[in-house]
Amino acid sequence: MNAAGDAAWDALAARVSQWREQEGIELRDAVVLLPFGALLAPARAAFARRGGWPPRIETTRTLAASLGPAEAVAPQSLSFDVPADRLVAARLLRAQALGQALARRDPRRFERAVGALVESAQAFARAAQARAPQRREAWWAEARALLAPTSGPGTQQRWLARIALEWAAATGEAPTDRLFALRPSAWIVVQAGGADELAQALLAEAPAGVRCLIIDADAALTETPRAAPALARCDDVEQEAQRSAAQVLAHLERGESPVALVGLDRQRVRRVRALLERQNVPLADETGWTLSTTRAAALVMSLLRSASPHASSDSLFDWLKALREWPGDAGFDDRVRELERQCRRRGVARVARIAALELDDKLETFFAQLEAVLARLRSAPRSVAEWLAALRDALVACGGWEALCGDEAGRAVLRALRLDAEGSSPAAWREATGTARLGLEGFVAWVDAAFEAATFKPAAPPPEAVRVIITPLAQLMLRPFAAVVCPGADDRHLGAAPATHPLLSDAELIALGLPGRAERQQREALAFAHALAAPQVTLLRSHADADGEPLSDSPLVQRLALDLAAQGRALAEWQDPRPTLRLEAQPLSRPLPVAADALPTRVSASAVEALRDCPYRFFARHVLGLREDDELEAELEKRDYGDWLHHVLLAFHRQRGEPAPLAAEAECLQRIAVQEQAAMGLADDEFLPFAASFARFVPAYLAWLHARDAEGARWQDGERELRIRPEAMGGVELQGVIDRIDSVELGGALELIDYKTSSIQRLKDKLKQPLEDTQLAFYAALLASQATLPLRACYLPLDQADEIKPLVHPQVQRSADVLVRELGAEFARLRDGAPLPALGEGEVCENCEARGLCRRDHWPDGVSA
């Protein structure tokens, strides 16, 4: 431990002993109350070094716990267990007409009201428990008078505050009551970071024979520290984390430990922790992090979300990848990868649509097992206790239970949901979960809130081995740290205006004896002043947050700088302890790969397009066989609409027959549209914008179709797959699927049509130079091998609002002949060893997935996109 810190506690112990002698009391019967638990060890060690009978050294919480078990919480009473309290709060709100109306009208707002109700009720209960039992009734009366109903703005907030107040008032015996009944020889209160209201009440209610002493550590603080802290202003959050870790390591190399790493912002501190763990630094984390951010919680949440009727495939794979194994399935990982590959390549973004895929027997059996597990969580509304039992069964069935039990965070997840001790949960929990009924969506939201309210603190090494302690700013006070490193010392994370209470104004908080804005700011300022008392302090902040928002110095840091300036001093300039390594830039030349015998034996229109756009892109995609898997976006995209529309038009034309009246055909199209939407598992709410587009499309399409009918054009086939081996290609097969083929009596021709739901300007530009278009020419080459009639071709834009007009290729037959001839010559050249260079030019390069492979940004003339 730090010698200076130990000396401070030795001085405090000496002062207490001197006061004991003056007052003539028995120190062994006295109680020393500390502000928080982390101070217990250094305080007890200091009194042990003095010898003799030490006083009882506790915090108010540890002292109350040592006096006996807490009274069992009655059903529907405030339990300070957030998940259970949220269920009771929801029931309290739904018991009133206003709450019922709010739940029906705006479920999200209702959930926020539940959270505000729980937060406020717990705050009221804590405020009451800090008062002597005989004074609480008067405080409840004052609070009821303050929150009496009024009209005007804030009526709903006041209504919720009154419910919270009465709920808190109905709580049974407070655990602090036994403190007021205690009769020590003396109360000795160590005060740091502001007065503790409960400790002050204990002194105020102490009988005449009980001596009282307050040791105010705040009074010993100086306006400015002895050694000016160093301030490092960093370019971004990552640099801030790296510099913080470097500063911690520099202290440890000089033998300055323990080091306090201040947890102002969890994102920053977790990154610093990761960097320190790479260096095998033994550390303890007193702040922890929200349980919902752990992999164990993600496993449970992804399982629950996968059971939703509208679950995304991403949720399903998040769940499966979080599992270590599937019971009895040695090839589990391979099957997950193959199922994901199938979904990505076919654009299946919903779990409901996976069943329609053509899968092999093993994969189909595997998906059936997944569905059997998810079926356990698909139910009409039922009690939370029944949901928890179903969740437990699902976890056991999929192997998740064993994974959670074998993981430290997993065990915390099970404890948060009381799944670890079935049958031994508190009565209040059993009553709350047994009576509250939720649907799947409500249960998922409740579990998520339970994880958000819980904190996970990983196990720390033995105290004697710890060299770095991650701690909140408020728990730095009076601790023997050799150095303090404080990332996040900016205007958003240190000294910022406190968040407002969800239901009470600042004036109401003060009137009720709850901490107002000014008091919370003062407490933070005191904690910061205590931190500055450490022998060495380093403050760090970045110029912008992770989301790009600009940051400036913390108000507390700015005040410190002004105080130092008044003394002719300044914040120290931070010196980077990291060594600098200079490297000479070595730009790469453009790659010139050779395919030769590795050329594909089959190509599609998209492959030919890639070859024309950039030979290296063709090399990456079709020679190396690399492919960037599509994102499984749960939200519908334009591509999903295009796929659906292709299916609708194919089904419509297959059953159309002879032309019918417009109204009848419009009704037929709408009916087929609904059937295809259901077959593809597209939800109504997400499909609504596309449904509106389709409603405008139908009359425009039918008007164009009937005009075609009048010209003698008839639909012949759709989604036809064709393959040919032209002599010019030297054995390479051309393969493609044509959206639509029509016969045209006028002029006696076959017309191939390619549907388009994207922007048409680029198509128009290509058709102005017919040889620049690849797709229609490629399809014409495929169809020419089977056609005896002249060929025509066009693109048919389907999302034109008013009138559908085809974009006709003026010379498709000639373009097809030229394409096959030149493509065959190009393949012959490539087989002879011609390179496939990366062009690195144009719009194609800016959006190419192979850009990182060809190292475009590392060429001598490379410019980052």
JSON list of N, CA and C in Angstrom, two decimals, residues 350 635-637 640-645 648 670 673-674 676-678 680-695:
[
{"chain": "A", "resi": 350, "resn": "ARG", "atom": "N", "xyz": [-35.34, -13.22, -42.27]},
{"chain": "A", "resi": 350, "resn": "ARG", "atom": "CA", "xyz": [-36.32, -13.55, -41.23]},
{"chain": "A", "resi": 350, "resn": "ARG", "atom": "C", "xyz": [-36.27, -15.04, -40.93]},
{"chain": "A", "resi": 635, "resn": "GLU", "atom": "N", "xyz": [-34.77, -5.23, -41.51]},
{"chain": "A", "resi": 635, "resn": "GLU", "atom": "CA", "xyz": [-35.63, -4.27, -42.17]},
{"chain": "A", "resi": 635, "resn": "GLU", "atom": "C", "xyz": [-35.64, -4.56, -43.66]},
{"chain": "A", "resi": 636, "resn": "LEU", "atom": "N", "xyz": [-36.82, -4.45, -44.25]},
{"chain": "A", "resi": 636, "resn": "LEU", "atom": "CA", "xyz": [-36.95, -4.73, -45.66]},
{"chain": "A", "resi": 636, "resn": "LEU", "atom": "C", "xyz": [-36.22, -3.68, -46.48]},
{"chain": "A", "resi": 637, "resn": "GLU", "atom": "N", "xyz": [-35.54, -4.15, -47.52]},
{"chain": "A", "resi": 637, "resn": "GLU", "atom": "CA", "xyz": [-34.83, -3.26, -48.41]},
{"chain": "A", "resi": 637, "resn": "GLU", "atom": "C", "xyz": [-35.48, -3.29, -49.78]},
{"chain": "A", "resi": 640, "resn": "ASP", "atom": "N", "xyz": [-35.48, -6.66, -51.35]},
{"chain": "A", "resi": 640, "resn": "ASP", "atom": "CA", "xyz": [-36.54, -7.57, -50.92]},
{"chain": "A", "resi": 640, "resn": "ASP", "atom": "C", "xyz": [-37.82, -7.31, -51.71]},
{"chain": "A", "resi": 641, "resn": "TYR", "atom": "N", "xyz": [-38.11, -6.03, -51.90]},
{"chain": "A", "resi": 641, "resn": "TYR", "atom": "CA", "xyz": [-39.30, -5.67, -52.68]},
{"chain": "A", "resi": 641, "resn": "TYR", "atom": "C", "xyz": [-39.16, -6.17, -54.11]},
{"chain": "A", "resi": 642, "resn": "GLY", "atom": "N", "xyz": [-37.95, -6.03, -54.70]},
{"chain": "A", "resi": 642, "resn": "GLY", "atom": "CA", "xyz": [-37.73, -6.49, -56.06]},
{"chain": "A", "resi": 642, "resn": "GLY", "atom": "C", "xyz": [-37.91, -7.99, -56.19]},
{"chain": "A", "resi": 643, "resn": "ASP", "atom": "N", "xyz": [-37.38, -8.76, -55.22]},
{"chain": "A", "resi": 643, "resn": "ASP", "atom": "CA", "xyz": [-37.54, -10.21, -55.26]},
{"chain": "A", "resi": 643, "resn": "ASP", "atom": "C", "xyz": [-39.02, -10.60, -55.17]},
{"chain": "A", "resi": 644, "resn": "TRP", "atom": "N", "xyz": [-39.70, -9.93, -54.25]},
{"chain": "A", "resi": 644, "resn": "TRP", "atom": "CA", "xyz": [-41.13, -10.22, -54.08]},
{"chain": "A", "resi": 644, "resn": "TRP", "atom": "C", "xyz": [-41.90, -9.89, -55.35]},
{"chain": "A", "resi": 645, "resn": "LEU", "atom": "N", "xyz": [-41.61, -8.76, -55.97]},
{"chain": "A", "resi": 645, "resn": "LEU", "atom": "CA", "xyz": [-42.33, -8.34, -57.17]},
{"chain": "A", "resi": 645, "resn": "LEU", "atom": "C", "xyz": [-42.07, -9.30, -58.32]},
{"chain": "A", "resi": 648, "resn": "VAL", "atom": "N", "xyz": [-44.35, -12.19, -57.71]},
{"chain": "A", "resi": 648, "resn": "VAL", "atom": "CA", "xyz": [-45.76, -11.83, -57.97]},
{"chain": "A", "resi": 648, "resn": "VAL", "atom": "C", "xyz": [-46.04, -11.83, -59.46]},
{"chain": "A", "resi": 670, "resn": "GLN", "atom": "N", "xyz": [-53.50, -8.26, -56.73]},
{"chain": "A", "resi": 670, "resn": "GLN", "atom": "CA", "xyz": [-53.49, -7.98, -55.30]},
{"chain": "A", "resi": 670, "resn": "GLN", "atom": "C", "xyz": [-53.57, -9.27, -54.50]},
{"chain": "A", "resi": 673, "resn": "ALA", "atom": "N", "xyz": [-50.27, -10.94, -54.66]},
{"chain": "A", "resi": 673, "resn": "ALA", "atom": "CA", "xyz": [-49.30, -10.17, -53.86]},
{"chain": "A", "resi": 673, "resn": "ALA", "atom": "C", "xyz": [-49.38, -10.57, -52.39]},
{"chain": "A", "resi": 674, "resn": "VAL", "atom": "N", "xyz": [-50.59, -10.72, -51.87]},
{"chain": "A", "resi": 674, "resn": "VAL", "atom": "CA", "xyz": [-50.77, -11.11, -50.47]},
{"chain": "A", "resi": 674, "resn": "VAL", "atom": "C", "xyz": [-50.24, -12.52, -50.24]},
{"chain": "A", "resi": 676, "resn": "GLU", "atom": "N", "xyz": [-47.89, -14.12, -51.95]},
{"chain": "A", "resi": 676, "resn": "GLU", "atom": "CA", "xyz": [-46.43, -14.14, -52.02]},
{"chain": "A", "resi": 676, "resn": "GLU", "atom": "C", "xyz": [-45.80, -13.49, -50.79]},
{"chain": "A", "resi": 677, "resn": "GLN", "atom": "N", "xyz": [-46.46, -12.45, -50.28]},
{"chain": "A", "resi": 677, "resn": "GLN", "atom": "CA", "xyz": [-45.95, -11.81, -49.06]},
{"chain": "A", "resi": 677, "resn": "GLN", "atom": "C", "xyz": [-45.96, -12.80, -47.90]},
{"chain": "A", "resi": 678, "resn": "ALA", "atom": "N", "xyz": [-47.04, -13.56, -47.78]},
{"chain": "A", "resi": 678, "resn": "ALA", "atom": "CA", "xyz": [-47.11, -14.55, -46.70]},
{"chain": "A", "resi": 678, "resn": "ALA", "atom": "C", "xyz": [-46.08, -15.65, -46.91]},
{"chain": "A", "resi": 680, "resn": "MET", "atom": "N", "xyz": [-43.22, -15.45, -48.32]},
{"chain": "A", "resi": 680, "resn": "MET", "atom": "CA", "xyz": [-41.87, -14.96, -48.05]},
{"chain": "A", "resi": 680, "resn": "MET", "atom": "C", "xyz": [-41.69, -14.49, -46.62]},
{"chain": "A", "resi": 681, "resn": "GLY", "atom": "N", "xyz": [-42.76, -14.55, -45.80]},
{"chain": "A", "resi": 681, "resn": "GLY", "atom": "CA", "xyz": [-42.65, -14.16, -44.39]},
{"chain": "A", "resi": 681, "resn": "GLY", "atom": "C", "xyz": [-42.40, -12.69, -44.18]},
{"chain": "A", "resi": 682, "resn": "LEU", "atom": "N", "xyz": [-42.99, -11.84, -45.03]},
{"chain": "A", "resi": 682, "resn": "LEU", "atom": "CA", "xyz": [-42.78, -10.40, -44.92]},
{"chain": "A", "resi": 682, "resn": "LEU", "atom": "C", "xyz": [-43.89, -9.81, -44.05]},
{"chain": "A", "resi": 683, "resn": "ALA", "atom": "N", "xyz": [-43.52, -9.15, -42.94]},
{"chain": "A", "resi": 683, "resn": "ALA", "atom": "CA", "xyz": [-44.49, -8.62, -41.99]},
{"chain": "A", "resi": 683, "resn": "ALA", "atom": "C", "xyz": [-45.24, -7.43, -42.58]},
{"chain": "A", "resi": 684, "resn": "ASP", "atom": "N", "xyz": [-46.51, -7.30, -42.21]},
{"chain": "A", "resi": 684, "resn": "ASP", "atom": "CA", "xyz": [-47.35, -6.23, -42.76]},
{"chain": "A", "resi": 684, "resn": "ASP", "atom": "C", "xyz": [-46.82, -4.85, -42.41]},
{"chain": "A", "resi": 685, "resn": "ASP", "atom": "N", "xyz": [-46.39, -4.67, -41.15]},
{"chain": "A", "resi": 685, "resn": "ASP", "atom": "CA", "xyz": [-45.98, -3.33, -40.74]},
{"chain": "A", "resi": 685, "resn": "ASP", "atom": "C", "xyz": [-44.73, -2.88, -41.50]},
{"chain": "A", "resi": 686, "resn": "GLU", "atom": "N", "xyz": [-43.78, -3.79, -41.70]},
{"chain": "A", "resi": 686, "resn": "GLU", "atom": "CA", "xyz": [-42.56, -3.41, -42.41]},
{"chain": "A", "resi": 686, "resn": "GLU", "atom": "C", "xyz": [-42.79, -3.32, -43.91]},
{"chain": "A", "resi": 687, "resn": "PHE", "atom": "N", "xyz": [-43.78, -4.05, -44.41]},
{"chain": "A", "resi": 687, "resn": "PHE", "atom": "CA", "xyz": [-44.03, -4.05, -45.84]},
{"chain": "A", "resi": 687, "resn": "PHE", "atom": "C", "xyz": [-44.92, -2.89, -46.28]},
{"chain": "A", "resi": 688, "resn": "LEU", "atom": "N", "xyz": [-45.43, -2.13, -45.31]},
{"chain": "A", "resi": 688, "resn": "LEU", "atom": "CA", "xyz": [-46.41, -1.09, -45.63]},
{"chain": "A", "resi": 688, "resn": "LEU", "atom": "C", "xyz": [-45.92, -0.10, -46.69]},
{"chain": "A", "resi": 689, "resn": "PRO", "atom": "N", "xyz": [-44.68, 0.44, -46.62]},
{"chain": "A", "resi": 689, "resn": "PRO", "atom": "CA", "xyz": [-44.26, 1.38, -47.67]},
{"chain": "A", "resi": 689, "resn": "PRO", "atom": "C", "xyz": [-44.23, 0.73, -49.05]},
{"chain": "A", "resi": 690, "resn": "PHE", "atom": "N", "xyz": [-43.82, -0.55, -49.13]},
{"chain": "A", "resi": 690, "resn": "PHE", "atom": "CA", "xyz": [-43.77, -1.23, -50.42]},
{"chain": "A", "resi": 690, "resn": "PHE", "atom": "C", "xyz": [-45.17, -1.57, -50.91]},
{"chain": "A", "resi": 691, "resn": "ALA", "atom": "N", "xyz": [-46.07, -1.85, -49.97]},
{"chain": "A", "resi": 691, "resn": "ALA", "atom": "CA", "xyz": [-47.46, -2.11, -50.36]},
{"chain": "A", "resi": 691, "resn": "ALA", "atom": "C", "xyz": [-48.07, -0.86, -51.00]},
{"chain": "A", "resi": 692, "resn": "ALA", "atom": "N", "xyz": [-47.72, 0.30, -50.45]},
{"chain": "A", "resi": 692, "resn": "ALA", "atom": "CA", "xyz": [-48.22, 1.55, -51.05]},
{"chain": "A", "resi": 692, "resn": "ALA", "atom": "C", "xyz": [-47.64, 1.74, -52.45]},
{"chain": "A", "resi": 693, "resn": "SER", "atom": "N", "xyz": [-46.35, 1.40, -52.63]},
{"chain": "A", "resi": 693, "resn": "SER", "atom": "CA", "xyz": [-45.75, 1.50, -53.96]},
{"chain": "A", "resi": 693, "resn": "SER", "atom": "C", "xyz": [-46.42, 0.52, -54.93]},
{"chain": "A", "resi": 694, "resn": "PHE", "atom": "N", "xyz": [-46.73, -0.67, -54.44]},
{"chain": "A", "resi": 694, "resn": "PHE", "atom": "CA", "xyz": [-47.37, -1.66, -55.30]},
{"chain": "A", "resi": 694, "resn": "PHE", "atom": "C", "xyz": [-48.77, -1.21, -55.72]},
{"chain": "A", "resi": 695, "resn": "ALA", "atom": "N", "xyz": [-49.49, -0.54, -54.81]},
{"chain": "A", "resi": 695, "resn": "ALA", "atom": "CA", "xyz": [-50.82, -0.04, -55.15]},
{"chain": "A", "resi": 695, "resn": "ALA", "atom": "C", "xyz": [-50.75, 0.95, -56.30]}
]
